[in-house]
């Protein structure tokens, strides 16, 4: 080996070490109401999702990925704090993120990161509850949902509230552009960005050019398919930006949905239930992680994970210590993601949504999905569709899980908001009525 070759090899080794030692950027892509089986990599056939699929191909796809709530706002509380939303009684879709909670943005700023949020917030609209007051250096997006009876509307840029946003209600390309701008401005330092799309939450809207890709579908199904396709396009835009700046290998990317589906056209891949319910269809979601510089590619894992794990994993990736007094409820996934272990040392996963509740320990799940329902024991390894009640055959297991959930719940705060939609029976009736109206009015 001549001296020039040695020099080149030495330089490459130095650069590789520097890249490994550098703090990674952290990107969370939070989709809205996407069904478990909607992405093609999860079996979806309604709309192609090449960019979501590329994340799975270049990283890890979880078959048993969860969120801690079956509706938007409490799921975002869990994401942004790393703690069960029940710790502050935030079960309902109403209410602001408690001012006593420390956000992921604040944790990441303490670790030396510049922080951004682009997209849906849904955790407050006052000056002290907007993202700019909760640790985000840059923020732009929608206060809540984009429309519909009883839903929050309006947008924000930093501390400024705006009645309209150029391009809305078709926000996926707008958010992609703003995300790329944040990444460009922050490229010389480690950054954390939460990119929270409005899609595929209703109203399902998309650009005419994207709608034109689905001429074979009737109107509402076409709208849903196009909203999936356009948000996938937006993800592709952001990934292309990372590649153009040479940042993809050193960016830890999480991509998941905030809860289960809310559309009659969503693909649940055999799961029971939907948004508003603690059946698997309401809480099990597409859940993908990519970190090209660290995580072996093209793996599918069945280990249960939850969005609460994202904060401790990101902190571990940037070598920031987690303090016990923070009482984070998630665990560091890096040993699992990097292939150093096949299991996680964690306790059960818990859910509470008004009168509904669930607990998963191993393959066992105890679920009560409506006010009048007797808790049902299922084994998800053999019954992922939650059809067979094993309470009679396994009474000790049922009691064990009930005792564990009761003990957990005793340390949570009660939910102060009485939302009738939290009763599973009403949620099922509402979705049935929506589907009937959709079929009657729009599938002509």
XYZ file of C-alpha atoms in Angstrom:
444
model
C 0.000 0.000 0.000
C 1.600 3.317 -1.090
C 1.606 6.474 1.016
C -1.255 8.117 -0.903
C -3.474 5.079 -0.440
C -2.631 5.004 3.254
C -3.479 8.682 3.519
C -6.849 8.183 1.802
C -7.715 5.210 3.996
C -6.698 7.155 7.082
C -8.816 10.130 6.066
C -11.816 7.902 5.382
C -11.445 6.245 8.775
C -11.210 9.637 10.470
C -14.332 10.876 8.715
C -16.203 7.693 9.599
C -15.266 8.058 13.255
C -16.265 11.714 13.241
C -19.631 10.917 11.681
C -20.269 8.174 14.231
C -19.289 10.464 17.093
C -21.402 13.378 15.879
C -24.782 13.822 17.499
C -27.457 12.508 15.157
C -30.297 14.619 13.913
C -33.693 13.351 15.045
C -36.765 13.425 12.811
C -40.206 12.255 13.907
C -42.793 11.864 11.156
C -46.185 11.693 12.888
C -49.003 10.725 10.562
C -52.631 11.374 11.472
C -55.251 8.568 11.597
C -53.404 6.255 9.218
C -54.663 2.689 9.421
C -52.259 -0.068 10.424
C -52.319 -1.691 6.994
C -52.410 1.440 4.809
C -48.696 1.636 3.859
C -47.715 -0.824 1.161
C -44.986 -2.232 3.421
C -47.791 -3.243 5.816
C -49.871 -4.804 3.054
C -51.715 -1.720 1.814
C -52.925 -1.797 -1.785
C -55.083 1.328 -2.048
C -52.202 3.728 -2.763
C -48.481 3.215 -3.447
C -46.224 4.430 -0.606
C -42.668 4.139 -1.978
C -41.123 6.557 0.507
C -42.679 5.000 3.589
C -41.600 1.663 2.169
C -38.045 2.944 1.713
C -37.854 3.802 5.404
C -38.864 0.229 6.237
C -36.438 -1.195 3.656
C -33.562 0.862 5.059
C -34.469 0.354 8.697
C -36.762 -1.573 11.023
C -40.487 -2.149 10.621
C -42.372 -3.109 13.780
C -45.416 -5.348 13.493
C -46.490 -4.583 17.077
C -45.921 -0.836 17.266
C -48.284 1.087 19.512
C -49.298 4.535 20.669
C -50.593 5.219 24.159
C -53.959 6.605 23.032
C -56.597 5.849 20.435
C -57.165 9.541 19.589
C -55.008 12.470 18.520
C -54.317 14.845 21.413
C -53.502 12.354 24.190
C -51.290 10.421 21.772
C -49.340 13.628 21.153
C -48.993 14.225 24.885
C -47.365 10.806 25.190
C -45.072 11.467 22.227
C -43.948 14.918 23.262
C -43.351 14.080 26.959
C -42.334 10.415 26.897
C -44.903 9.853 29.649
C -48.361 8.342 29.774
C -50.877 11.117 29.227
C -52.875 9.676 32.147
C -50.178 11.034 34.479
C -51.807 14.427 33.950
C -55.338 13.132 33.319
C -55.156 14.020 29.614
C -57.256 11.118 28.305
C -59.567 13.277 26.214
C -59.037 14.970 22.861
C -59.807 18.257 24.625
C -57.486 20.320 26.800
C -53.947 21.698 26.614
C -50.657 20.050 27.428
C -50.131 20.612 31.149
C -47.661 23.410 31.871
C -46.044 21.166 34.469
C -44.858 18.781 31.723
C -41.432 19.056 30.085
C -41.473 18.487 26.348
C -39.138 16.536 24.114
C -38.110 19.834 22.534
C -36.955 21.133 25.911
C -35.055 17.908 26.614
C -33.360 18.071 23.215
C -32.476 21.755 23.605
C -30.764 20.875 26.865
C -28.766 18.305 24.876
C -27.557 20.992 22.457
C -30.141 20.693 19.686
C -32.040 23.272 17.690
C -35.686 22.276 17.620
C -38.604 22.526 15.225
C -42.220 21.500 14.890
C -43.998 21.584 11.557
C -47.619 20.486 11.323
C -50.438 19.623 13.666
C -50.004 20.586 17.333
C -53.364 19.914 19.058
C -51.950 20.698 22.516
C -52.935 24.315 23.052
C -53.546 27.627 21.280
C -52.658 30.256 23.890
C -49.345 32.069 24.051
C -48.102 29.833 26.849
C -49.226 26.571 25.244
C -48.184 27.007 21.604
C -45.021 25.117 20.521
C -42.923 28.299 20.681
C -43.521 28.386 24.447
C -42.811 24.671 24.867
C -39.232 24.507 23.630
C -39.510 24.706 19.842
C -37.188 27.241 18.204
C -39.208 27.116 14.990
C -42.842 26.159 14.660
C -45.531 26.357 12.002
C -48.675 24.353 11.534
C -52.302 23.837 12.482
C -53.577 24.418 16.002
C -55.727 21.299 15.743
C -57.715 19.542 13.062
C -58.436 21.278 9.787
C -62.212 21.291 9.905
C -65.373 19.603 10.967
C -67.945 20.178 13.635
C -66.469 20.810 17.045
C -62.867 20.697 15.850
C -60.224 23.348 16.378
C -59.180 25.310 13.332
C -56.556 27.903 12.548
C -52.802 27.937 12.167
C -49.723 29.310 13.893
C -46.255 30.503 12.998
C -44.238 30.855 16.176
C -46.383 32.904 18.567
C -48.593 34.276 15.779
C -52.032 32.758 15.300
C -53.317 32.843 11.732
C -56.808 32.100 10.386
C -55.377 30.701 7.156
C -52.245 29.085 5.796
C -51.356 29.351 2.137
C -52.034 26.006 0.493
C -54.380 24.707 3.192
C -56.318 22.523 3.560
C -53.870 20.585 1.347
C -51.061 20.841 3.875
C -48.747 17.887 3.146
C -46.663 19.710 0.489
C -46.685 22.893 2.585
C -45.333 21.056 5.620
C -42.712 19.282 3.493
C -41.482 22.628 2.177
C -41.327 24.152 5.666
C -39.562 21.076 7.043
C -36.959 21.301 4.289
C -36.438 24.960 5.103
C -35.842 24.171 8.760
C -33.378 21.406 7.855
C -31.508 23.699 5.453
C -31.209 26.440 8.084
C -30.113 23.981 10.769
C -27.719 21.832 8.748
C -24.580 22.988 10.557
C -25.783 21.838 13.983
C -27.709 18.906 15.434
C -31.441 19.359 15.087
C -34.677 17.766 16.229
C -37.780 18.097 14.068
C -41.286 16.824 14.693
C -43.089 16.730 11.346
C -46.747 16.112 12.199
C -48.889 15.849 9.089
C -52.648 16.497 9.055
C -53.003 13.648 6.566
C -54.732 11.253 6.502
C -57.220 12.723 9.002
C -60.441 13.981 7.470
C -61.176 16.032 5.498
C -59.325 13.868 2.975
C -58.000 16.371 0.469
C -55.217 16.266 -2.089
C -53.837 18.143 -5.072
C -55.602 17.628 -8.389
C -52.495 16.035 -9.891
C -52.478 13.423 -7.114
C -56.217 12.801 -7.316
C -55.726 12.115 -11.024
C -53.595 9.071 -10.173
C -56.707 7.211 -9.003
C -59.316 7.542 -11.793
C -60.651 4.041 -11.089
C -61.842 4.903 -7.577
C -65.086 6.515 -6.508
C -64.915 9.963 -4.987
C -64.367 9.383 -1.262
C -62.156 6.347 -1.713
C -60.158 8.307 -4.277
C -59.788 11.201 -1.829
C -58.470 8.872 0.870
C -56.059 7.139 -1.506
C -54.765 10.490 -2.752
C -54.231 11.797 0.773
C -52.065 8.739 1.465
C -50.135 9.227 -1.762
C -49.572 12.949 -1.209
C -48.293 12.556 2.335
C -45.958 9.841 1.054
C -44.761 12.293 -1.620
C -44.124 14.832 1.144
C -42.059 12.324 3.110
C -40.087 11.694 -0.071
C -39.419 15.422 -0.433
C -37.940 15.580 3.072
C -35.847 12.444 2.543
C -34.498 13.903 -0.692
C -33.495 17.046 1.201
C -31.615 14.996 3.764
C -29.771 13.167 0.995
C -28.907 16.369 -0.870
C -27.302 17.753 2.286
C -25.527 14.504 3.130
C -27.487 14.180 6.373
C -29.511 10.986 5.922
C -26.915 8.592 7.366
C -26.715 10.651 10.553
C -30.445 11.225 11.012
C -32.495 9.003 13.303
C -35.978 8.842 11.777
C -39.142 7.612 13.442
C -42.286 7.299 11.320
C -45.631 6.271 12.793
C -49.296 7.188 13.079
C -50.812 8.979 16.070
C -53.616 6.395 16.404
C -55.686 3.975 14.346
C -57.830 4.714 11.343
C -60.922 6.916 11.067
C -61.840 6.114 7.472
C -64.064 3.339 6.118
C -61.448 2.876 3.387
C -58.506 2.231 5.690
C -56.822 -1.173 5.748
C -56.608 -2.658 9.253
C -55.087 -5.957 8.126
C -57.488 -7.967 10.267
C -57.212 -5.903 13.446
C -60.371 -5.222 15.436
C -61.670 -1.716 16.074
C -60.508 1.700 14.936
C -59.781 5.178 16.270
C -61.669 5.932 19.526
C -61.319 2.320 20.691
C -58.613 0.456 22.623
C -58.946 -2.611 20.433
C -55.777 -3.202 18.397
C -57.185 -1.269 15.435
C -57.250 1.911 17.521
C -53.798 1.693 19.118
C -51.570 -0.496 16.896
C -50.100 1.604 14.085
C -47.454 1.628 11.343
C -44.169 2.049 13.274
C -40.866 2.397 11.406
C -37.345 3.478 12.420
C -34.428 4.302 10.122
C -30.886 5.334 11.025
C -28.664 4.384 8.130
C -25.472 5.074 10.011
C -26.337 2.763 12.908
C -29.366 0.489 12.413
C -29.080 -2.648 10.250
C -31.522 -2.425 7.357
C -34.517 -4.387 6.130
C -35.625 -6.013 9.377
C -39.107 -6.766 10.688
C -39.481 -7.058 14.461
C -42.489 -8.242 16.446
C -41.292 -6.838 19.783
C -43.983 -4.513 21.195
C -42.885 -0.865 21.199
C -44.779 2.339 21.922
C -44.372 6.020 21.030
C -43.307 6.691 24.632
C -40.024 4.965 23.700
C -39.058 7.638 21.186
C -37.839 10.244 23.695
C -35.549 7.940 25.722
C -34.234 6.433 22.486
C -33.439 9.851 21.025
C -31.741 10.950 24.238
C -29.636 7.794 24.260
C -28.676 8.389 20.626
C -27.312 11.830 21.502
C -25.627 10.577 24.702
C -27.903 12.579 26.994
C -28.644 11.094 30.391
C -32.220 10.348 31.464
C -32.852 11.318 35.071
C -35.049 9.086 37.259
C -37.028 12.059 38.544
C -38.358 12.663 35.020
C -40.402 9.455 35.344
C -40.300 8.675 31.659
C -42.488 5.711 30.766
C -40.688 4.559 27.628
C -37.455 2.615 27.195
C -34.334 3.034 25.066
C -34.802 1.011 21.877
C -31.231 1.347 20.562
C -29.980 -2.071 21.755
C -32.951 -3.683 20.011
C -32.671 -1.535 16.879
C -28.940 -2.139 16.541
C -29.364 -5.887 16.953
C -27.550 -6.183 20.288
C -30.587 -7.783 21.925
C -33.761 -9.519 20.787
C -35.849 -8.499 23.783
C -36.610 -5.387 25.791
C -36.527 -5.134 29.543
C -39.851 -3.465 30.151
C -43.086 -3.946 32.030
C -46.599 -4.109 30.597
C -48.087 -1.498 28.272
C -51.174 0.343 29.544
C -54.082 2.219 27.999
C -56.912 4.249 29.517
C -59.551 6.146 27.601
C -62.525 7.157 29.717
C -64.327 3.924 30.656
C -62.156 1.951 28.237
C -58.876 0.365 29.273
C -56.331 -2.219 28.156
C -53.080 -3.777 29.273
C -50.634 -5.874 27.256
C -48.060 -8.108 28.941
C -46.174 -10.361 26.567
C -48.740 -11.827 24.179
C -51.594 -11.420 26.660
C -54.008 -8.501 26.529
C -56.903 -7.590 28.795
C -59.254 -5.151 27.070
C -62.458 -3.316 27.978
C -63.561 -1.376 24.910
C -66.849 0.113 26.103
C -68.548 1.182 29.317
C -70.841 -1.848 29.488
C -68.312 -4.447 28.334
C -66.876 -7.082 30.660
C -63.058 -7.082 30.349
C -61.947 -9.627 27.746
C -58.730 -11.673 27.832
C -57.058 -12.422 24.500
C -53.769 -13.908 23.361
C -52.459 -11.775 20.518
C -50.008 -14.420 19.355
C -52.878 -16.636 18.217
C -55.727 -14.112 18.003
C -54.532 -10.724 16.752
C -58.134 -9.980 15.694
C -59.260 -10.216 19.347
C -62.166 -12.551 18.683
C -61.836 -15.229 21.379
C -62.338 -14.422 25.066
C -60.071 -16.642 27.171
C -61.324 -15.325 30.518
C -62.974 -18.633 31.408
C -59.972 -20.720 30.406
C -57.362 -18.435 32.046
C -59.009 -16.777 35.081
C -55.703 -16.360 36.946
C -54.088 -14.563 34.006
C -57.105 -12.280 33.712
C -56.943 -11.403 37.401
C -53.205 -10.844 37.211
C -53.569 -8.344 34.374
C -56.506 -6.604 36.064
C -54.450 -6.227 39.243
C -51.509 -4.787 37.301
C -53.735 -2.289 35.497
C -55.487 -1.260 38.731
C -52.113 -0.646 40.406
C -50.920 1.457 37.458
C -54.160 3.421 37.275
C -53.972 4.228 40.989
C -50.872 6.335 40.242
C -52.500 8.233 37.372
C -54.709 11.330 37.575
C -58.402 11.073 36.702
C -59.535 12.568 33.429
C -61.420 15.822 34.192
C -63.158 15.961 30.793
C -66.403 14.079 30.198
C -66.366 13.222 26.499
C -69.208 10.929 25.462
C -67.203 9.701 22.490
C -64.849 7.934 24.913
C -67.508 5.257 25.442
C -66.717 2.571 22.890
C -70.367 1.856 22.103
C -70.949 5.439 20.986
C -67.705 5.425 18.987
C -68.762 2.324 17.075
C -72.217 3.747 16.380
C -70.723 7.026 15.141
C -68.378 5.256 12.713
C -71.209 3.087 11.414
C -73.273 6.204 10.740
C -70.333 7.923 9.012
C -69.821 4.922 6.760
C -73.519 4.860 5.872
C -73.487 8.558 4.977
C -70.331 8.070 2.923
C -71.871 5.246 0.944
C -75.186 7.055 0.484
C -73.851 10.465 -0.479
C -70.494 10.092 -2.136
C -70.021 6.666 -3.722
C -72.148 7.425 -6.736
